[in-house]
């Protein structure tokens, strides 16, 4: 399509439609079209469109062996997604970053990227993304022979997916769990898991998974010494794979089946499988499997006493090794440059953050000062609880909220005047502070506490009926009387009396009346002998 024959926006729309219609796999063809959009039409792309094209190009670069370009595309996508709060897109770019580093054997960077993606998915409660990422992280630990860690990740994915998860997700997790159990030498457990997965695939229209499941079952059978059954399962998996374009899985099944045929002495059958594997279009990204395939052919031809074919296979093995060395060198270069790019980006971010902090520091200090002044105005200077005015404002706010039961409590220290007379006012202040601390320990986090005046305090407990209100009051009484209060003079035994008025929150709009009812209940507690609480109901 000629660039100037139509308007830029129409060109962009046409190209995006074509890209979305193409198979959603890593595509070098799509990569070229995407790069043109990013280079020549960036100003015509929305944020979502840019993220889509960047993701497509990052995957395409991975397929084309342009790993550093793929990482740089992913970094652009991560930055753009972060700035625009597109966390799901950020997860996708982190996963691509992890996959590229994993292929390049930069396992530390790969695992770090996947963990960051999982953290975001957990924070945003994206369960399906968590499950997929955990399944992507597990093989990375398996490559490091950390099977216990991989198993724990798969088990966590299974727990998150739950019984009602889509069948493909449960099948994938169970297949991975079975594979790890087999690698750990637990074939019986692995067999149980794979049979469950096969049953789900056959009964819930997920037959696309059957080749993978049959191959895993073949591996389990081989580990149990059932070689002929393993070969049959491998051939059954391959028959299904012939109609699918999944080269890595086909290659793995053919090589495994060939190795089992060698074990039973069927060298011709093994050669047929390896010949079929050689005929597959092997991309550069499969260099490790190419090495394994060539080495398997060398061993087979040596066992068949066929030196010419063995030498041909050995040449292929050397070529695969050479490609592997090139990729290893490229991996080191990519990892170094990637880390340097990230460090430069982070350093620039730190400089920008420092500038922003400098500009906002005075504002923060002003806000902190305002909060300090507000606290001084609303708090009792001795005990630190709400003063009377602040408590009344809080009660009025509660009155305007959703209707709920509340308990308003008035508390008075028994014989407090005698404390001031016998021990002095400093001791009285100490008693007030200690009583407040013990009240706080007995209350819930959302209960309000204020000083009404002198040695009288008000407590407001939302969501509390008469029975619970009486229980809270009893807890306060016990906490205060539990042990003497210490000060510079002799210890002081302190008790309190309480009046509890239980009502509905809208009654708080007539707070003086409600306080009067709580005060009347408090006087009844005093007359009844003190160190007790009296509860009354107040109709709304």
Coordinates of C-alpha atoms in Angstrom, one line a residue:
X1 CA 0.0 0.0 0.0
X2 CA 1.5 3.3 -1.0
X3 CA 2.2 5.6 1.8
X4 CA 0.8 8.8 0.2
X5 CA -2.1 7.4 -1.7
X6 CA -4.5 7.7 1.2
X7 CA -4.7 9.8 4.4
X8 CA -2.4 8.7 7.2
X9 CA -5.3 7.8 9.5
X10 CA -6.8 5.6 6.9
X11 CA -3.5 3.9 6.3
X12 CA -3.0 3.3 10.0
X13 CA -6.6 1.8 10.2
X14 CA -5.9 -0.5 7.3
X15 CA -2.6 -1.7 8.6
X16 CA -4.0 -2.3 12.1
X17 CA -6.9 -4.3 10.6
X18 CA -4.4 -6.4 8.6
X19 CA -2.2 -7.0 11.6
X20 CA -5.2 -8.0 13.8
X21 CA -6.4 -10.4 11.1
X22 CA -3.0 -12.1 10.9
X23 CA -2.3 -15.2 13.1
X24 CA -1.5 -14.1 16.6
X25 CA 1.9 -15.6 16.7
X26 CA 5.5 -14.3 16.5
X27 CA 5.6 -13.0 12.9
X28 CA 8.6 -11.5 11.1
X29 CA 6.1 -10.3 8.4
X30 CA 4.0 -8.5 10.9
X31 CA 7.2 -7.1 12.5
X32 CA 8.1 -5.2 9.3
X33 CA 4.6 -3.6 9.0
X34 CA 4.6 -2.7 12.7
X35 CA 8.0 -1.0 12.5
X36 CA 6.8 1.1 9.7
X37 CA 3.8 2.3 11.8
X38 CA 6.1 3.1 14.7
X39 CA 8.6 4.9 12.6
X40 CA 6.4 6.9 10.2
X41 CA 3.0 7.1 11.8
X42 CA 3.7 7.3 15.5
X43 CA 1.8 10.6 15.8
X44 CA -1.4 9.0 14.4
X45 CA -1.4 6.1 16.8
X46 CA -3.4 6.2 20.1
X47 CA -1.8 4.9 23.3
X48 CA -3.6 1.6 23.0
X49 CA -2.7 1.2 19.3
X50 CA 1.0 2.0 20.1
X51 CA 1.0 -0.6 22.9
X52 CA -0.5 -3.2 20.5
X53 CA 2.1 -2.5 17.8
X54 CA 5.0 -2.5 20.3
X55 CA 3.9 -5.8 21.7
X56 CA 3.6 -7.3 18.2
X57 CA 7.0 -6.0 17.2
X58 CA 8.7 -7.2 20.4
X59 CA 7.4 -10.7 19.8
X60 CA 8.4 -10.4 16.1
X61 CA 11.9 -9.4 17.0
X62 CA 12.2 -12.4 19.3
X63 CA 11.2 -14.7 16.4
X64 CA 13.6 -13.0 14.0
X65 CA 16.5 -13.3 16.4
X66 CA 16.7 -9.6 17.0
X67 CA 16.7 -10.0 20.7
X68 CA 18.1 -6.7 21.8
X69 CA 15.6 -4.9 19.5
X70 CA 12.9 -7.0 21.1
X71 CA 14.0 -6.0 24.6
X72 CA 14.1 -2.4 23.6
X73 CA 10.6 -2.6 22.2
X74 CA 9.4 -4.2 25.4
X75 CA 11.2 -1.5 27.4
X76 CA 9.3 1.2 25.4
X77 CA 6.1 -0.6 26.0
X78 CA 6.7 -0.9 29.7
X79 CA 7.5 2.8 30.0
X80 CA 4.4 3.8 28.0
X81 CA 2.1 1.4 29.9
X82 CA 3.4 2.7 33.2
X83 CA 2.9 6.3 32.3
X84 CA -0.7 5.6 31.2
X85 CA -1.6 3.1 34.0
X86 CA -2.1 0.3 31.5
X87 CA -0.9 -2.4 33.9
X88 CA -2.2 -5.4 31.9
X89 CA -0.1 -4.2 28.9
X90 CA 2.9 -3.8 31.2
X91 CA 2.4 -7.4 32.3
X92 CA 2.5 -8.6 28.7
X93 CA 5.8 -6.7 28.0
X94 CA 7.4 -8.0 31.1
X95 CA 6.5 -11.5 30.1
X96 CA 8.0 -11.0 26.6
X97 CA 11.2 -9.6 28.3
X98 CA 11.3 -12.7 30.5
X99 CA 10.9 -15.1 27.5
X100 CA 13.7 -13.4 25.5
X101 CA 16.1 -13.5 28.5
X102 CA 15.2 -17.1 29.1
X103 CA 16.0 -18.0 25.6
X104 CA 19.3 -16.2 25.9
X105 CA 20.0 -18.1 29.1
X106 CA 20.0 -14.8 31.1
X107 CA 18.0 -16.6 33.8
X108 CA 18.4 -14.1 36.5
X109 CA 17.0 -11.3 34.3
X110 CA 14.3 -13.6 33.0
X111 CA 13.1 -14.6 36.4
X112 CA 13.2 -11.0 37.7
X113 CA 11.0 -9.8 34.8
X114 CA 8.4 -12.6 35.5
X115 CA 8.3 -12.0 39.2
X116 CA 7.7 -8.3 38.5
X117 CA 4.8 -9.2 36.2
X118 CA 3.3 -11.6 38.8
X119 CA 3.5 -8.9 41.5
X120 CA 1.5 -6.5 39.3
X121 CA -1.0 -9.3 38.5
X122 CA -1.4 -10.1 42.2
X123 CA -1.8 -6.4 43.2
X124 CA -4.5 -5.9 40.5
X125 CA -6.1 -9.2 41.3
X126 CA -5.8 -10.5 37.7
X127 CA -6.2 -14.2 38.5
X128 CA -6.0 -15.5 35.0
X129 CA -2.8 -13.5 34.3
X130 CA -1.3 -14.8 37.5
X131 CA -2.0 -18.4 36.5
X132 CA -0.4 -17.9 33.0
X133 CA 2.6 -16.1 34.4
X134 CA 3.2 -18.8 37.0
X135 CA 3.2 -21.4 34.3
X136 CA 5.7 -19.3 32.3
X137 CA 8.0 -18.9 35.3
X138 CA 7.9 -22.6 36.3
X139 CA 10.0 -23.9 33.3
X140 CA 12.6 -21.3 34.0
X141 CA 13.2 -22.8 37.5
X142 CA 13.0 -26.3 35.9
X143 CA 15.9 -25.4 33.5
X144 CA 17.9 -24.5 36.6
X145 CA 17.0 -27.9 38.1
X146 CA 15.0 -26.2 40.9
X147 CA 12.1 -28.6 40.6
X148 CA 10.7 -28.0 44.0
X149 CA 10.4 -24.3 43.3
X150 CA 8.8 -25.0 39.9
X151 CA 6.4 -27.4 41.5
X152 CA 5.3 -24.9 44.1
X153 CA 4.7 -22.3 41.4
X154 CA 2.5 -24.8 39.4
X155 CA 0.6 -25.8 42.5
X156 CA 0.0 -22.2 43.3
X157 CA -1.3 -21.7 39.8
X158 CA -3.7 -24.7 40.2
X159 CA -5.0 -23.3 43.6
X160 CA -5.6 -19.9 42.0
X161 CA -7.4 -21.3 39.0
X162 CA -9.9 -23.2 41.1
X163 CA -12.3 -25.8 40.1
X164 CA -14.3 -23.5 37.9
X165 CA -11.4 -22.3 35.8
X166 CA -11.5 -22.7 32.0
X167 CA -10.5 -26.2 31.0
X168 CA -7.3 -25.2 29.0
X169 CA -5.9 -23.4 32.1
X170 CA -6.5 -26.4 34.4
X171 CA -5.2 -28.8 31.8
X172 CA -2.0 -26.8 31.2
X173 CA -1.2 -26.6 35.0
X174 CA -1.8 -30.3 35.5
X175 CA 0.4 -31.1 32.6
X176 CA 3.2 -29.0 34.0
X177 CA 2.8 -30.5 37.5
X178 CA 2.9 -34.0 36.0
X179 CA 6.0 -33.2 34.0
X180 CA 7.8 -31.9 37.1
X181 CA 6.8 -34.9 39.2
X182 CA 8.2 -37.2 36.5
X183 CA 11.5 -35.2 36.5
X184 CA 11.7 -35.5 40.3
X185 CA 11.2 -39.3 40.1
X186 CA 7.6 -39.5 41.3
X187 CA 6.0 -41.3 38.3
X188 CA 2.9 -42.6 40.2
X189 CA 2.0 -39.0 41.3
X190 CA 2.7 -37.8 37.8
X191 CA 0.5 -40.5 36.3
X192 CA -2.4 -39.5 38.5
X193 CA -2.1 -35.8 37.4
X194 CA -1.8 -36.5 33.7
X195 CA -4.8 -38.9 33.7
X196 CA -6.9 -36.1 35.3
X197 CA -5.7 -33.7 32.7
X198 CA -6.5 -36.1 29.8
X199 CA -10.0 -36.7 31.3
X200 CA -10.7 -33.0 31.3
X201 CA -9.4 -32.6 27.8
X202 CA -11.6 -35.4 26.4
X203 CA -14.8 -34.3 28.2
X204 CA -14.6 -30.5 28.0
X205 CA -13.8 -29.9 24.3
X206 CA -10.1 -29.2 24.8
X207 CA -8.6 -31.8 22.5
X208 CA -6.0 -29.4 21.2
X209 CA -4.1 -30.2 24.4
X210 CA -4.1 -34.0 23.7
X211 CA -0.8 -34.2 21.9
X212 CA 1.0 -32.5 24.8
X213 CA -0.8 -34.7 27.3
X214 CA 0.0 -37.9 25.4
X215 CA 3.6 -36.9 25.2
X216 CA 3.8 -36.3 29.0
X217 CA 2.1 -39.6 29.6
X218 CA 4.7 -41.2 27.3
X219 CA 7.5 -39.7 29.4
X220 CA 6.0 -41.0 32.5
X221 CA 5.6 -44.5 31.1
X222 CA 9.2 -44.5 29.9
X223 CA 10.3 -43.5 33.4
X224 CA 8.4 -46.5 34.7
X225 CA 10.1 -48.9 32.3
X226 CA 7.0 -49.3 30.0
X227 CA 9.0 -48.5 26.9
X228 CA 6.7 -50.0 24.3
X229 CA 3.7 -48.2 25.7
X230 CA 5.7 -45.0 25.8
X231 CA 6.5 -45.4 22.1
X232 CA 2.8 -46.0 21.3
X233 CA 1.8 -42.8 23.2
X234 CA 4.5 -40.8 21.5
X235 CA 3.4 -42.0 18.0
X236 CA -0.3 -41.1 19.0
X237 CA 0.8 -37.6 20.0
X238 CA 2.8 -37.2 16.7
X239 CA -0.2 -38.3 14.7
X240 CA -2.2 -35.4 16.2
X241 CA 0.7 -33.0 15.8
X242 CA 1.0 -33.6 12.1
X243 CA -2.0 -31.3 11.6
X244 CA -0.6 -28.6 13.8
X245 CA 2.3 -26.2 13.2
X246 CA 4.1 -26.6 16.6
X247 CA 7.6 -27.4 15.6
X248 CA 9.2 -27.5 19.0
X249 CA 6.7 -30.0 20.4
X250 CA 7.0 -32.1 17.2
X251 CA 10.8 -32.1 17.5
X252 CA 10.7 -33.1 21.2
X253 CA 8.2 -36.0 20.6
X254 CA 10.2 -37.3 17.7
X255 CA 13.5 -37.2 19.6
X256 CA 12.0 -38.8 22.7
X257 CA 10.3 -41.6 20.7
X258 CA 13.6 -42.3 18.8
X259 CA 15.5 -42.6 22.1
X260 CA 12.9 -45.1 23.4
X261 CA 13.1 -47.1 20.1
X262 CA 16.9 -47.3 20.6
X263 CA 16.4 -48.8 24.1
X264 CA 14.4 -51.7 22.6
X265 CA 16.9 -52.2 19.8
X266 CA 14.7 -50.8 16.9
X267 CA 17.4 -48.7 15.3
X268 CA 15.6 -48.4 12.0
X269 CA 12.5 -47.1 13.7
X270 CA 14.6 -44.6 15.6
X271 CA 16.3 -43.5 12.4
X272 CA 12.9 -42.8 10.8
X273 CA 11.9 -40.6 13.7
X274 CA 15.2 -38.7 13.6
X275 CA 15.0 -38.3 9.8
X276 CA 11.5 -36.8 10.1
X277 CA 12.9 -34.4 12.8
X278 CA 15.7 -33.3 10.6
X279 CA 13.2 -32.5 7.8
X280 CA 11.3 -30.0 10.1
X281 CA 12.0 -26.3 9.5
X282 CA 14.3 -25.6 12.5
X283 CA 14.6 -21.9 13.4
X284 CA 17.6 -20.3 15.0
X285 CA 15.7 -20.2 18.3
X286 CA 15.8 -24.0 18.4
X287 CA 19.6 -24.3 18.5
X288 CA 19.7 -26.3 21.7
X289 CA 17.3 -28.9 20.3
X290 CA 19.3 -28.9 17.0
X291 CA 22.4 -29.8 19.1
X292 CA 20.5 -32.6 20.9
X293 CA 19.1 -33.9 17.6
X294 CA 22.5 -34.0 15.9
X295 CA 24.1 -35.7 18.8
X296 CA 21.3 -38.3 18.9
X297 CA 21.9 -39.1 15.2
X298 CA 25.7 -39.4 15.8
X299 CA 25.0 -42.0 18.6
X300 CA 22.5 -43.9 16.5
X301 CA 24.7 -44.1 13.4
X302 CA 27.7 -45.2 15.5
X303 CA 25.5 -47.9 17.1
X304 CA 24.5 -48.9 13.5
X305 CA 28.2 -49.1 12.5
X306 CA 27.5 -46.5 9.7
X307 CA 30.5 -44.2 9.9
X308 CA 29.6 -42.0 6.9
X309 CA 26.2 -41.1 8.3
X310 CA 27.8 -40.6 11.7
X311 CA 30.2 -38.1 10.3
X312 CA 27.5 -36.2 8.5
X313 CA 25.5 -36.1 11.7
X314 CA 28.6 -34.9 13.6
X315 CA 29.1 -32.1 11.1
X316 CA 25.5 -31.0 11.9
X317 CA 26.3 -31.2 15.6
X318 CA 29.4 -29.0 15.2
X319 CA 27.3 -26.5 13.2
X320 CA 24.7 -26.4 15.9
X321 CA 27.4 -25.9 18.6
X322 CA 28.8 -23.0 16.6
X323 CA 25.4 -21.4 16.4
X324 CA 25.0 -22.0 20.1
X325 CA 28.3 -20.2 20.8
X326 CA 27.2 -17.2 18.7
X327 CA 24.0 -17.0 20.6
X328 CA 25.8 -17.3 23.9
X329 CA 28.1 -14.3 22.9
X330 CA 25.1 -12.4 21.7
X331 CA 23.3 -13.2 25.0
X332 CA 26.1 -11.7 27.0
X333 CA 26.2 -8.5 24.8
X334 CA 22.4 -8.2 25.0
X335 CA 22.3 -8.7 28.8
X336 CA 25.0 -6.1 29.3
X337 CA 23.4 -3.5 27.1
X338 CA 20.0 -4.2 28.4
X339 CA 21.1 -3.7 32.0
X340 CA 23.0 -0.5 31.1
X341 CA 19.9 0.8 29.3
X342 CA 17.7 0.1 32.3
X343 CA 20.3 1.7 34.6
X344 CA 20.3 4.9 32.4
X345 CA 16.5 5.0 32.4
X346 CA 16.4 4.5 36.2
X347 CA 19.1 7.2 36.7
X348 CA 17.1 9.7 34.6
X349 CA 14.0 8.8 36.6
X350 CA 15.9 9.5 39.8
X351 CA 17.0 12.9 38.6
X352 CA 13.5 13.8 37.5
X353 CA 12.1 12.6 40.8
X354 CA 14.7 14.6 42.7
X355 CA 13.6 17.7 40.8
X356 CA 10.0 17.0 41.5
X357 CA 10.7 16.4 45.2
X358 CA 12.6 19.7 45.4
X359 CA 9.6 21.5 43.9
X360 CA 7.0 19.8 46.1
X361 CA 9.0 19.8 49.4
X362 CA 7.6 23.1 50.6
X363 CA 4.1 22.0 49.8
X364 CA 4.6 18.8 51.8
X365 CA 6.0 20.7 54.7
X366 CA 3.1 23.1 54.5
X367 CA 0.6 20.2 54.5
X368 CA 2.4 18.6 57.5
X369 CA 2.3 21.9 59.4
X370 CA -1.5 22.2 58.6
X371 CA -2.0 18.6 59.9
X372 CA -0.1 19.4 63.0
X373 CA -2.1 22.5 63.7
X374 CA -5.3 20.6 63.0
X375 CA -4.3 17.9 65.4
X376 CA -3.6 20.5 68.1
X377 CA -7.0 22.1 67.5
X378 CA -8.9 18.8 67.6
X379 CA -7.1 17.0 70.4
X380 CA -7.1 17.2 74.1
X381 CA -3.6 18.5 75.0
X382 CA -3.1 16.1 78.0
X383 CA -4.5 12.8 76.8
X384 CA -4.3 13.2 73.1
X385 CA -7.9 12.0 72.5
X386 CA -10.5 14.0 70.6
X387 CA -11.6 17.1 72.4
X388 CA -15.3 17.7 73.0
X389 CA -15.8 19.8 69.8
X390 CA -14.0 17.3 67.6
X391 CA -15.9 14.4 69.1
X392 CA -19.2 16.1 68.4
X393 CA -18.2 16.8 64.7
X394 CA -17.3 13.1 64.3
X395 CA -20.6 12.0 65.8
X396 CA -22.5 14.3 63.4
X397 CA -20.7 12.8 60.4
X398 CA -21.6 9.3 61.6
X399 CA -25.3 10.5 61.9
X400 CA -25.2 11.3 58.2
X401 CA -24.0 7.9 57.0
X402 CA -25.8 4.7 56.4
X403 CA -28.1 3.7 59.2
X404 CA -26.5 1.3 61.7
X405 CA -26.7 0.5 65.4
X406 CA -24.3 2.5 67.7
X407 CA -23.4 2.6 71.3
X408 CA -22.6 5.9 73.0
X409 CA -20.8 5.5 76.3
X410 CA -20.0 8.0 79.0
X411 CA -17.2 7.1 81.4
X412 CA -16.3 8.7 84.7
X413 CA -13.3 7.9 86.9
X414 CA -14.5 6.8 90.4
X415 CA -13.3 9.0 93.3
X416 CA -11.0 11.1 91.0
X417 CA -11.2 14.1 93.2
X418 CA -9.7 12.1 96.1
X419 CA -6.7 11.2 93.8
X420 CA -6.0 14.9 93.2
X421 CA -6.4 15.6 96.9
X422 CA -4.4 12.7 98.3
X423 CA -1.6 12.5 95.7
X424 CA -1.6 15.9 93.9
X425 CA -2.6 17.1 90.5
X426 CA 0.5 15.6 88.7
X427 CA -0.7 12.2 89.9
X428 CA -4.2 13.0 88.7
X429 CA -2.8 13.8 85.3
X430 CA -0.9 10.5 85.3
X431 CA -4.1 8.6 86.1
X432 CA -5.9 10.3 83.3
X433 CA -3.2 9.4 80.8
X434 CA -3.1 5.8 82.0
X435 CA -6.9 5.4 81.9
X436 CA -7.0 6.7 78.3
X437 CA -4.3 4.2 77.3
X438 CA -6.2 1.3 78.9
X439 CA -9.4 2.4 77.2
X440 CA -7.7 2.4 73.9
X441 CA -6.4 -1.1 74.4
X442 CA -10.0 -2.3 75.1
X443 CA -11.6 -0.6 72.1
X444 CA -11.7 -1.6 68.5
X445 CA -9.8 0.3 65.8
X446 CA -12.9 2.1 64.4
X447 CA -14.2 3.2 67.8
X448 CA -14.0 6.9 68.8
X449 CA -12.7 8.2 72.1
X450 CA -13.0 11.8 73.3
X451 CA -12.6 13.8 76.5
X452 CA -15.9 15.4 77.6
X453 CA -14.5 17.4 80.5
X454 CA -12.5 16.8 83.7
X455 CA -12.4 13.0 84.3
X456 CA -15.3 12.2 82.0
X457 CA -14.9 10.6 78.6
X458 CA -17.2 9.7 75.7
X459 CA -16.9 6.6 73.6
X460 CA -18.7 6.0 70.3
X461 CA -18.8 2.4 69.0
X462 CA -20.4 2.0 65.5
X463 CA -22.1 -1.2 64.4
X464 CA -22.8 -2.2 68.0
X465 CA -26.1 -3.3 69.6
X466 CA -26.9 -3.6 73.4
X467 CA -25.3 -7.0 73.9
X468 CA -22.0 -6.1 72.2
X469 CA -22.0 -2.6 73.8
X470 CA -22.3 -4.2 77.2
X471 CA -19.4 -6.5 76.4
X472 CA -17.2 -3.7 75.3
X473 CA -18.0 -1.7 78.4
X474 CA -17.2 -4.7 80.6
X475 CA -13.9 -5.1 78.8
X476 CA -13.1 -1.4 79.5
X477 CA -13.9 -1.8 83.2
X478 CA -11.7 -4.9 83.5
X479 CA -8.8 -3.4 81.7
X480 CA -8.8 -0.2 83.8
X481 CA -9.1 -2.1 87.1
X482 CA -6.7 -4.8 86.2
X483 CA -3.7 -3.3 88.0
X484 CA -2.7 -0.2 90.0
X485 CA -1.5 2.9 88.1
X486 CA 2.1 3.8 88.9
X487 CA 3.4 7.3 89.4
X488 CA 6.2 8.9 91.5
X489 CA 4.2 8.3 94.7
X490 CA 2.3 5.2 95.9
X491 CA 0.4 3.2 93.3
X492 CA -3.2 4.2 92.8
X493 CA -6.0 1.7 92.4
X494 CA -8.5 3.1 89.8
X495 CA -12.0 2.0 88.7
X496 CA -14.5 3.7 86.5
X497 CA -18.3 3.8 86.1
X498 CA -20.0 3.8 82.7
X499 CA -23.4 4.6 81.1
X500 CA -24.1 3.0 77.8
X501 CA -26.8 4.4 75.5
X502 CA -27.7 2.0 72.6
X503 CA -29.5 3.5 69.6
X504 CA -29.4 3.9 65.8
X505 CA -26.8 6.2 64.2
X506 CA -29.3 8.8 63.0
X507 CA -30.1 9.6 66.6
X508 CA -26.5 11.0 66.8
X509 CA -27.9 14.1 65.1
X510 CA -29.5 14.9 68.6
X511 CA -26.2 14.2 70.4
X512 CA -26.9 16.4 73.5
X513 CA -30.1 14.3 74.2
X514 CA -28.1 11.1 73.7
X515 CA -25.3 12.3 76.0
X516 CA -28.0 13.1 78.6
X517 CA -29.3 9.5 78.5
X518 CA -25.8 8.1 78.7
X519 CA -25.1 10.4 81.7
X520 CA -28.3 9.3 83.4
X521 CA -27.2 5.6 83.0
X522 CA -23.8 6.6 84.4
X523 CA -25.4 8.1 87.5
X524 CA -27.3 4.9 88.0
X525 CA -24.0 3.0 87.8
X526 CA -22.5 5.3 90.5
X527 CA -25.5 4.8 92.8
X528 CA -25.3 1.0 92.3
X529 CA -21.8 0.9 93.8
X530 CA -19.4 2.1 91.0
X531 CA -17.0 0.1 89.0
X532 CA -19.8 -1.1 86.7
X533 CA -21.8 -0.2 83.6
X534 CA -25.5 0.4 83.1
X535 CA -27.0 0.0 79.6
X536 CA -30.1 1.7 78.3
X537 CA -31.9 1.6 74.9
X538 CA -32.8 4.9 73.2
X539 CA -35.4 4.7 70.5
X540 CA -34.5 6.3 67.2

